[in-house]
Short mmCIF file of C-alpha atoms in Angstrom, two decimals:
data_model
loop_
_atom_site.label_atom_id
_atom_site.label_comp_id
_atom_site.label_asym_id
_atom_site.label_seq_id
_atom_site.Cartn_x
_atom_site.Cartn_y
_atom_site.Cartn_z
CA MET A 942 111.56 27.22 79.33
CA GLY A 943 111.09 23.77 77.80
CA ALA A 944 114.29 21.77 77.57
CA LEU A 945 113.38 19.21 74.96
CA ASP A 946 114.33 21.45 72.08
CA GLU A 947 116.91 23.79 73.57
CA GLY A 948 120.66 24.03 73.06
CA HIS A 949 122.86 21.12 74.06
CA CYS A 950 125.73 21.15 76.54
CA ASN A 951 127.30 17.76 77.20
CA GLU A 952 129.83 16.96 79.91
CA GLU A 953 132.86 17.84 77.79
CA GLU A 954 131.33 21.17 76.87
CA GLU A 955 130.57 21.86 80.55
CA SER A 956 134.27 21.50 81.37
CA CYS A 957 135.05 24.00 78.60
CA ILE A 958 132.56 26.43 80.13
CA GLU A 959 134.31 26.04 83.48
CA LEU A 960 137.67 26.92 81.94
CA GLY A 961 136.72 29.46 79.31
CA PHE A 962 133.54 31.33 80.18
CA GLU A 963 135.39 34.01 82.17
CA ARG A 964 135.97 35.84 78.88
CA GLU A 965 132.41 35.51 77.63
CA ALA A 966 130.27 38.63 77.31
CA GLU A 967 127.62 37.29 79.71
CA THR A 968 130.18 36.73 82.46
CA LEU A 969 131.70 40.16 81.99
CA ALA A 970 128.25 41.79 82.09
CA ILE A 971 127.44 40.06 85.39
CA GLU A 972 130.78 41.19 86.82
CA VAL A 973 129.99 44.81 85.95
CA ALA A 974 126.56 44.50 87.55
CA VAL A 975 127.99 42.99 90.75
CA LYS A 976 130.42 45.89 91.06
CA VAL A 977 127.44 48.27 90.92
CA LEU A 978 125.75 46.29 93.71
CA LEU A 979 128.85 46.36 95.90
CA GLN A 980 129.26 50.09 95.40
CA GLY A 981 125.58 50.52 96.26
CA LEU A 982 126.37 48.92 99.61
CA GLY A 983 129.11 51.49 100.14
CA GLU A 984 131.85 48.89 99.70
CA ASP A 985 135.29 49.41 98.19
CA ILE A 986 135.40 47.05 95.22
CA ASN A 987 139.20 47.16 95.32
CA ARG A 988 139.31 45.85 98.89
CA GLU A 989 141.30 42.61 98.98
CA GLY A 990 138.37 40.42 100.05
CA LEU A 991 136.13 41.81 97.28
CA GLN A 992 138.46 42.00 94.30
CA LYS A 993 137.41 38.59 92.95
CA THR A 994 133.82 38.72 94.21
CA PRO A 995 132.30 39.89 90.88
CA LEU A 996 133.85 36.92 89.04
CA ARG A 997 132.93 34.47 91.80
CA VAL A 998 129.32 35.64 91.75
CA ALA A 999 129.20 35.44 87.95
CA LYS A 1000 130.55 31.87 87.98
CA ALA A 1001 128.13 30.79 90.72
CA LEU A 1002 125.13 32.23 88.88
CA ARG A 1003 126.07 30.77 85.51
CA GLU A 1004 126.83 27.37 87.01
CA GLY A 1005 123.59 27.50 88.95
CA THR A 1006 121.52 28.29 85.85
CA ARG A 1007 123.27 26.03 83.34
CA GLY A 1008 120.00 24.18 82.77
CA TYR A 1009 119.01 26.81 80.22
CA GLN A 1010 121.69 25.41 77.90
CA GLN A 1011 120.88 21.72 78.44
CA LYS A 1012 118.56 19.38 76.59
CA VAL A 1013 116.61 16.44 78.02
CA THR A 1014 116.70 14.32 74.86
CA ASP A 1015 120.49 14.22 74.98
CA ILE A 1016 120.26 12.59 78.40
CA VAL A 1017 117.54 10.01 77.75
CA GLN A 1018 118.57 9.03 74.22
CA GLY A 1019 120.66 5.90 74.49
CA ALA A 1020 119.66 5.42 78.13
CA LEU A 1021 116.44 3.45 77.51
CA PHE A 1022 117.04 -0.26 78.00
CA PRO A 1023 114.85 -3.24 77.04
CA GLU A 1024 113.23 -4.96 80.00
CA ALA A 1025 110.46 -7.53 79.71
CA GLY A 1026 107.34 -7.58 81.84
CA LEU A 1027 105.78 -10.60 83.52
CA GLU A 1028 105.92 -13.75 81.39
CA ASN A 1029 102.96 -15.40 83.09
CA GLY A 1030 100.14 -14.47 85.44
CA THR A 1031 98.34 -11.26 86.19
CA GLY A 1032 100.18 -8.18 87.42
CA HIS A 1033 102.73 -5.50 86.61
CA ALA A 1034 106.52 -5.67 86.81
CA GLY A 1035 109.70 -4.83 84.96
CA GLY A 1036 109.32 -2.88 81.76
CA VAL A 1037 105.54 -3.21 81.60
CA GLY A 1038 103.72 -1.44 84.43
CA GLY A 1039 106.18 -1.98 87.29
CA LEU A 1040 106.44 1.16 89.42
CA VAL A 1041 109.98 2.59 89.61
CA ILE A 1042 110.91 5.18 92.25
CA VAL A 1043 114.06 7.20 92.89
CA ARG A 1044 113.94 9.03 96.22
CA ASP A 1045 115.89 11.63 98.14
CA LEU A 1046 117.66 13.42 95.29
CA ASP A 1047 119.29 16.45 96.94
CA LEU A 1048 119.27 19.38 94.52
CA PHE A 1049 119.04 23.16 94.61
CA SER A 1050 117.49 25.86 92.48
CA TYR A 1051 117.38 29.65 92.35
CA CYS A 1052 114.17 31.36 93.44
CA GLU A 1053 112.84 33.47 90.58
CA SER A 1054 111.37 36.02 93.01
CA CYS A 1055 114.53 36.93 94.93
CA LEU A 1056 117.49 35.11 93.26
CA LEU A 1057 118.40 33.25 96.46
CA PRO A 1058 119.07 29.51 96.18
CA PHE A 1059 116.57 27.11 97.70
CA GLN A 1060 117.01 23.46 98.60
CA VAL A 1061 115.09 20.68 96.86
CA LYS A 1062 114.68 17.06 97.89
CA CYS A 1063 113.23 15.39 94.82
CA HIS A 1064 111.31 12.10 94.58
CA ILE A 1065 110.50 10.67 91.14
CA GLY A 1066 108.29 7.77 90.20
CA TYR A 1067 107.31 6.42 86.80
CA VAL A 1068 105.56 3.42 85.31
CA PRO A 1069 107.48 1.99 82.33
CA SER A 1070 105.79 1.03 79.11
CA GLY A 1071 106.81 -0.63 75.87
CA GLN A 1072 109.19 -2.98 77.70
CA ARG A 1073 111.72 -0.17 78.19
CA VAL A 1074 113.23 1.29 81.36
CA LEU A 1075 115.39 4.39 81.84
CA GLY A 1076 118.80 4.22 83.48
CA LEU A 1077 118.12 5.33 87.06
CA SER A 1078 120.90 7.93 87.18
CA LYS A 1079 119.29 9.72 84.24
CA LEU A 1080 116.23 10.61 86.35
CA SER A 1081 118.46 12.71 88.59
CA ARG A 1082 120.14 14.35 85.61
CA VAL A 1083 116.81 15.30 84.03
CA ALA A 1084 115.65 16.83 87.33
CA ASP A 1085 118.92 18.74 87.60
CA ILE A 1086 118.35 20.42 84.23
CA PHE A 1087 115.21 22.11 85.53
CA THR A 1088 116.50 22.91 89.01
CA LYS A 1089 119.41 24.74 87.40
CA ARG A 1090 117.09 27.56 86.32
CA LEU A 1091 115.17 30.35 88.00
CA GLN A 1092 112.16 28.54 89.43
CA ASP A 1093 109.28 28.27 91.82
CA PRO A 1094 108.41 24.87 93.34
CA GLN A 1095 105.21 24.02 91.48
CA ARG A 1096 106.50 24.96 88.05
CA LEU A 1097 109.69 23.03 88.78
CA ALA A 1098 107.69 19.89 89.58
CA ASN A 1099 105.54 20.35 86.49
CA GLU A 1100 108.52 20.81 84.17
CA ILE A 1101 110.36 17.73 85.46
CA CYS A 1102 107.18 15.69 85.10
CA SER A 1103 106.42 16.94 81.57
CA ALA A 1104 110.00 16.42 80.37
CA LEU A 1105 110.08 12.81 81.55
CA GLN A 1106 106.64 12.08 80.12
CA HIS A 1107 107.62 13.40 76.69
CA GLY A 1108 111.18 12.12 76.81
CA ILE A 1109 110.63 8.45 77.72
CA LYS A 1110 106.87 8.06 77.02
CA PRO A 1111 106.00 5.95 80.07
CA THR A 1112 102.53 5.06 81.31
CA GLY A 1113 102.86 7.87 83.83
CA VAL A 1114 105.23 10.05 85.86
CA SER A 1115 104.91 11.26 89.46
CA ILE A 1116 106.98 13.98 91.14
CA VAL A 1117 107.10 15.12 94.77
CA LEU A 1118 109.41 17.96 95.81
CA GLN A 1119 110.32 19.05 99.34
CA CYS A 1120 111.51 22.65 99.01
CA SER A 1121 113.17 24.83 101.67
CA HIS A 1122 113.73 28.56 101.16
CA ILE A 1123 115.88 30.55 103.55
CA HIS A 1124 113.88 33.22 105.38
CA PHE A 1125 116.41 35.94 106.05
CA PRO A 1126 115.31 38.43 108.73
CA THR A 1127 115.88 42.17 108.62
CA LEU A 1128 118.18 43.63 111.24
CA GLU A 1129 115.21 44.98 113.19
CA SER A 1130 113.30 41.68 113.18
CA ALA A 1131 116.44 39.79 114.21
CA PHE A 1132 116.51 41.86 117.42
CA LEU A 1133 112.76 41.66 117.99
CA GLU A 1134 112.40 37.95 117.14
CA PRO A 1135 115.46 36.09 118.44
CA SER A 1136 113.71 32.77 117.70
CA HIS A 1137 113.12 33.72 114.04
CA HIS A 1138 112.38 30.59 111.98
CA GLY A 1139 115.04 30.28 109.33
CA PHE A 1140 113.22 28.50 106.51
CA VAL A 1141 109.95 28.51 104.60
CA LYS A 1142 109.04 25.03 103.41
CA MET A 1143 106.71 23.77 100.70
CA LEU A 1144 105.75 20.27 99.56
CA VAL A 1145 104.50 20.07 95.96
CA SER A 1146 103.61 17.36 93.47
CA SER A 1147 102.97 16.81 89.79
CA GLY A 1148 101.66 13.85 87.82
CA SER A 1149 101.01 12.71 84.28
CA GLY A 1150 99.43 9.68 82.64
CA VAL A 1151 98.18 7.26 85.31
CA PHE A 1152 99.32 9.77 87.95
CA GLU A 1153 97.36 12.69 86.54
CA ASN A 1154 94.49 11.97 88.94
CA GLU A 1155 95.73 12.68 92.48
CA LYS A 1156 93.29 10.06 93.83
CA ALA A 1157 94.48 7.27 91.55
CA ASP A 1158 95.66 3.99 93.12
CA THR A 1159 99.10 4.45 91.57
CA TRP A 1160 99.51 7.71 93.52
CA GLY A 1161 98.62 5.84 96.68
CA ASP A 1162 101.38 3.29 96.02
CA PHE A 1163 103.92 6.02 95.31
CA LEU A 1164 103.04 8.09 98.38
CA SER A 1165 103.02 5.03 100.64
CA LEU A 1166 106.66 4.43 99.78
CA LEU A 1167 107.48 8.08 100.46
CA LYS A 1168 105.95 7.83 103.93
CA PHE A 1169 108.83 5.54 104.84
CA ARG A 1170 111.04 8.63 104.48
CA GLY A 1171 108.99 10.57 106.99
CA ILE A 1172 107.26 12.69 104.35
CA LYS A 1173 103.88 13.98 105.50
CA VAL A 1174 102.01 13.38 102.30
CA ASP A 1175 98.88 15.09 103.66
CA LYS A 1176 100.87 18.35 103.56
CA ILE A 1177 101.40 18.24 99.80
CA HIS A 1178 100.36 21.53 98.26
CA SER A 1179 97.35 21.39 95.97
CA ARG A 1180 98.46 21.76 92.35
CA ASP A 1181 95.59 24.15 91.66
CA SER A 1182 95.79 26.28 94.79
CA GLY A 1183 97.46 29.23 93.05
CA ASP A 1184 99.31 30.10 96.27
CA LYS A 1185 101.81 32.86 95.45
CA CYS A 1186 103.34 33.21 98.95
CA TRP A 1187 106.21 30.76 98.63
CA CYS A 1188 109.06 33.28 98.60
CA PRO A 1189 109.53 35.29 101.84
CA SER A 1190 110.21 38.39 99.71
CA GLN A 1191 106.59 38.32 98.59
CA THR A 1192 105.25 38.38 102.13
CA SER A 1193 107.74 40.76 103.75
CA SER A 1194 106.64 44.15 104.99
CA LYS A 1195 106.43 46.88 102.38
CA VAL A 1196 109.35 49.28 102.16
CA GLY A 1197 110.26 52.09 99.82
CA PRO A 1198 111.61 51.55 96.32
CA ALA A 1199 115.11 50.15 96.02
CA ASN A 1200 118.11 51.97 94.55
CA SER A 1201 117.37 52.32 90.82
CA GLY A 1202 120.98 51.80 89.75
CA MET A 1203 121.14 48.57 91.73
CA THR A 1204 117.84 47.25 90.38
CA THR A 1205 119.02 48.00 86.84
CA ALA A 1206 122.15 45.98 87.59
CA VAL A 1207 120.06 43.00 88.74
CA ALA A 1208 117.94 43.23 85.57
CA SER A 1209 121.19 43.09 83.60
CA ILE A 1210 122.17 39.92 85.47
CA LEU A 1211 118.84 38.32 84.54
CA ARG A 1212 119.42 39.09 80.86
CA SER A 1213 122.96 37.69 81.04
CA LEU A 1214 121.57 34.43 82.41
CA GLY A 1215 119.28 34.14 79.39
CA GLU A 1216 116.12 35.33 81.12
CA ASP A 1217 113.68 38.10 80.25
CA PRO A 1218 113.42 40.66 83.09
CA LEU A 1219 109.98 41.61 81.71
CA ARG A 1220 108.60 38.10 82.22
CA LYS A 1221 105.67 38.44 84.61
CA GLU A 1222 107.23 36.32 87.35
CA LEU A 1223 110.47 38.34 87.25
CA LEU A 1224 109.09 41.89 87.30
CA GLY A 1225 109.63 42.28 91.03
CA THR A 1226 112.84 40.26 91.26
CA PRO A 1227 115.38 43.11 90.94
CA ASN A 1228 113.64 45.12 93.64
CA ASN A 1229 113.30 42.07 95.93
CA PHE A 1230 116.96 41.15 95.57
CA VAL A 1231 118.19 44.68 96.24
CA LYS A 1232 115.98 45.08 99.31
CA TRP A 1233 117.43 41.84 100.70
CA LEU A 1234 120.98 42.90 99.88
CA MET A 1235 120.52 46.21 101.65
CA ASN A 1236 120.20 44.32 104.95
CA PHE A 1237 123.99 44.51 104.94
CA LYS A 1238 124.22 48.27 104.74
CA ASN A 1239 123.19 50.00 107.97
CA PRO A 1240 125.07 53.18 108.88
CA HIS A 1241 123.34 53.36 112.30
CA LEU A 1242 124.22 49.81 113.34
CA GLU A 1243 126.56 51.03 116.11
CA MET A 1244 123.55 52.26 118.07
CA LYS A 1245 122.37 48.70 118.49
CA LEU A 1246 125.18 48.04 120.97
CA ASN A 1247 123.82 50.52 123.51
CA GLY A 1248 121.09 50.38 126.10
CA PHE A 1249 120.95 46.70 126.99
CA VAL A 1250 120.29 45.57 130.55
CA LEU A 1251 122.74 43.24 132.26
CA GLY A 1252 121.28 40.01 133.60
CA ARG A 1253 122.07 36.62 135.08
CA MET A 1254 123.53 33.71 133.15
CA ASP A 1255 124.12 30.08 134.08
CA ALA A 1256 127.64 29.29 135.17
CA LEU A 1257 129.50 26.08 134.52
CA LYS A 1258 131.59 24.38 137.18
CA SER A 1259 134.08 26.70 138.81
CA ILE A 1260 137.81 26.28 138.37
CA GLY A 1261 139.51 27.69 141.46
CA ASP A 1262 137.78 30.95 142.32
CA ASP A 1263 136.79 31.62 138.71
CA LEU A 1264 133.58 30.57 136.97
CA VAL A 1265 133.27 29.66 133.31
CA HIS A 1266 130.08 31.31 132.08
CA SER A 1267 128.51 30.57 128.73
CA GLU A 1268 125.85 31.95 126.43
CA LEU A 1269 124.83 29.37 123.84
CA ASN A 1270 122.89 29.38 120.59
CA LEU A 1271 122.98 33.09 119.83
CA SER A 1272 121.53 33.27 116.31
CA PHE A 1273 123.38 35.07 113.55
CA TRP A 1274 122.71 35.95 109.92
CA SER A 1275 125.36 37.15 107.54
CA GLN A 1276 126.38 37.50 103.91
CA CYS A 1277 129.42 35.84 102.34
CA GLU A 1278 131.50 38.58 100.76
CA HIS A 1279 133.03 36.14 98.28
CA HIS A 1280 129.78 35.01 96.62
CA LEU A 1281 127.09 37.41 97.92
CA LEU A 1282 125.20 34.43 99.33
CA PRO A 1283 123.83 34.14 102.87
CA PHE A 1284 125.24 32.08 105.68
CA HIS A 1285 123.67 31.67 109.08
CA GLY A 1286 123.85 29.68 112.26
CA VAL A 1287 124.59 30.06 115.95
CA VAL A 1288 127.32 31.55 118.13
CA HIS A 1289 128.46 30.19 121.49
CA ILE A 1290 130.37 32.53 123.81
CA GLY A 1291 132.23 31.43 126.93
CA TYR A 1292 134.09 33.68 129.34
CA ILE A 1293 135.71 33.58 132.75
CA CYS A 1294 134.12 35.61 135.51
CA THR A 1295 135.45 36.02 139.04
CA ASP A 1296 133.08 34.62 141.67
CA GLY A 1297 130.70 37.28 142.96
CA VAL A 1298 130.69 39.35 139.76
CA ASP A 1299 127.49 39.41 137.72
CA PRO A 1300 127.88 38.09 134.16
CA ILE A 1301 126.89 40.05 131.06
CA GLY A 1302 123.29 39.68 129.85
CA LYS A 1303 122.34 37.61 126.82
CA CYS A 1304 120.79 40.51 124.91
CA PHE A 1305 124.04 42.46 125.05
CA LEU A 1306 126.04 39.54 123.65
CA GLN A 1307 123.38 38.98 121.00
CA SER A 1308 123.75 42.61 119.95
CA ILE A 1309 127.48 42.08 119.48
CA VAL A 1310 126.74 39.09 117.24
CA HIS A 1311 124.26 41.02 115.11
CA PHE A 1312 126.58 44.03 114.93
CA HIS A 1313 129.25 41.94 113.22
CA GLY A 1314 126.87 39.60 111.37
CA PHE A 1315 124.78 42.05 109.36
CA LYS A 1316 127.49 43.00 106.88
CA LEU A 1317 129.57 41.36 104.18
CA GLN A 1318 131.64 38.79 106.02
CA VAL A 1319 133.66 35.60 106.07
CA GLN A 1320 133.13 33.20 108.96
CA GLU A 1321 136.69 33.32 110.21
CA ARG A 1322 136.64 37.12 110.47
CA LEU A 1323 133.19 37.09 112.05
CA THR A 1324 134.43 34.72 114.76
CA ARG A 1325 137.48 36.85 115.49
CA GLN A 1326 135.53 40.11 115.60
CA ILE A 1327 132.92 38.72 117.98
CA ALA A 1328 135.67 37.42 120.25
CA GLU A 1329 137.60 40.69 120.23
CA THR A 1330 134.51 42.81 120.93
CA ALA A 1331 133.29 40.47 123.66
CA SER A 1332 136.78 40.43 125.18
CA SER A 1333 136.79 44.21 125.44
CA VAL A 1334 133.78 44.13 127.76
CA LEU A 1335 134.27 40.75 129.44
CA GLY A 1336 137.80 41.13 130.72
CA GLY A 1337 139.91 39.40 128.10
CA ASP A 1338 139.27 35.70 128.79
CA VAL A 1339 136.87 34.70 126.01
CA MET A 1340 136.19 31.71 123.77
CA VAL A 1341 133.86 31.88 120.77
CA VAL A 1342 132.55 29.04 118.59
CA VAL A 1343 130.57 29.86 115.45
CA GLU A 1344 128.62 27.08 113.72
CA ALA A 1345 127.21 27.91 110.31
CA ASN A 1346 125.42 26.68 107.21
CA HIS A 1347 126.70 28.30 104.01
CA THR A 1348 124.45 28.70 101.00
CA CYS A 1349 127.53 28.80 98.78
CA MET A 1350 128.36 25.20 99.81
CA ILE A 1351 124.90 24.16 98.60
CA SER A 1352 124.65 26.11 95.35
CA ARG A 1353 128.17 25.74 94.02
CA GLY A 1354 131.39 23.80 94.57
CA ILE A 1355 130.66 20.60 96.48
CA GLU A 1356 126.88 21.22 96.29
CA LYS A 1357 126.53 19.39 99.60
CA ILE A 1358 123.22 19.93 101.38
CA GLY A 1359 123.51 19.50 105.14
CA SER A 1360 127.21 20.35 105.41
CA ASN A 1361 128.19 22.91 108.02
CA THR A 1362 131.29 24.63 109.33
CA ALA A 1363 132.66 25.59 112.74
CA THR A 1364 135.26 28.21 113.60
CA VAL A 1365 136.86 28.91 116.98
CA ALA A 1366 138.56 31.88 118.62
CA VAL A 1367 140.28 31.67 122.04
CA LEU A 1368 141.61 34.66 123.97
CA GLY A 1369 143.32 35.06 127.33
CA ARG A 1370 143.32 32.09 129.68
CA PHE A 1371 141.19 30.03 127.30
CA SER A 1372 144.20 29.95 124.98
CA THR A 1373 146.57 28.62 127.68
CA ASP A 1374 144.42 26.45 129.96
CA PRO A 1375 142.83 23.33 128.40
CA ALA A 1376 140.57 22.88 131.45
CA PHE A 1377 138.73 26.12 130.70
CA ARG A 1378 138.31 25.17 127.02
CA THR A 1379 137.05 21.70 127.92
CA LYS A 1380 134.42 23.02 130.34
CA PHE A 1381 133.06 25.42 127.77
CA LEU A 1382 133.11 23.02 124.80
CA GLN A 1383 131.32 20.33 126.80
CA SER A 1384 128.43 22.75 127.35
CA ILE A 1385 127.70 23.17 123.61
CA PRO A 1386 124.69 21.10 122.46
CA LYS A 1387 125.37 18.27 120.03
CA SER A 1388 123.21 19.73 117.24
CA THR A 1389 122.80 23.46 117.01
CA THR A 1390 122.90 24.75 113.41
CA THR A 1391 119.63 25.41 111.63
CA GLU A 1392 119.08 23.41 108.44
CA GLY A 1393 116.39 23.48 105.78
#
């Protein structure tokens, strides 16, 4: 997976890929495989919302793994600039021994164990030599080459470090990565663990040259500057620990074998991306991905709406003889039907209840959220369906706000980590009386979505 001697794809060629790769054999093969996966979920691939899903998924995967076609030397060649060191005195600065750090590079990569994207905050340091320095923007571009591949955190750090060491030949290179992997619950665990933690996090490092020794003074300087960013450097994973429990799919409870036709389709996707499905680290990937995908096929899901006990709920200030009740921060997990990528967040439900009537219990409303969440969805439809179902049992006056983080906004398109979306549905008197809407909206906490 070394990039120093692989095929080259410059910016002009990337734009050609964007416009023309829809007809390429690899894209068509991924589309066929995605159709098999959708059919394995019992979906109608001709349904309007799914007709373009195979192509969207193919584009997202190929864009997200474009690093296989890129070459580090094409980035650093011509980007090394002369810079003198100190003219007089003792010390290090400039192009001879002066530490250079680029922090907080927000990137993403695809987990090689389950094919889900994970977030990466990358910090790079290097010590120039030979009175040459690298254009700072090129450090980000080199890191991006290796994140745009199927990865695990430690190998990703090692490959970025090695590429920079060989590409610019500095005195040393240091890498620290903060990685966050979504931990998607099963339907059963979502009901049993309403406070399910949404991310698995790992802090890893790699060093070469003067940074090869983790106890070297240069590491101390580098890490001291990272502490200013709130990074707990004592939590950095040991490079030699051999810990294989990064991906939640590797620690999840054992279940039966996945659908063979679907796992074959995932293996085909791996080949189309330029990977070898028989590579040791990828042997379990098709099965892991299919098991995760099958979270969104549950023929007995309707049973989850029954048998919940009604309870008390806090009421907001009354308006006339009616009370505005709210249930806030109901967790949800879902799957974008356009890109087959997860989105998750919280749901807030407000409704009007006549004074003296007991409100509906939280667990019942949570079951409504999970009922509509654990399937292929779009956020707008999810919001409407929750509102309509809640309205049918709450008397018609309902307002629903859904706040979500979308993996597809991280791994494609704007590639914006930390962005989130909100959708609103108002029914009954909430749609006609601003006072009711205001009371409910003022009860929603300022920060509610879960981020990596």
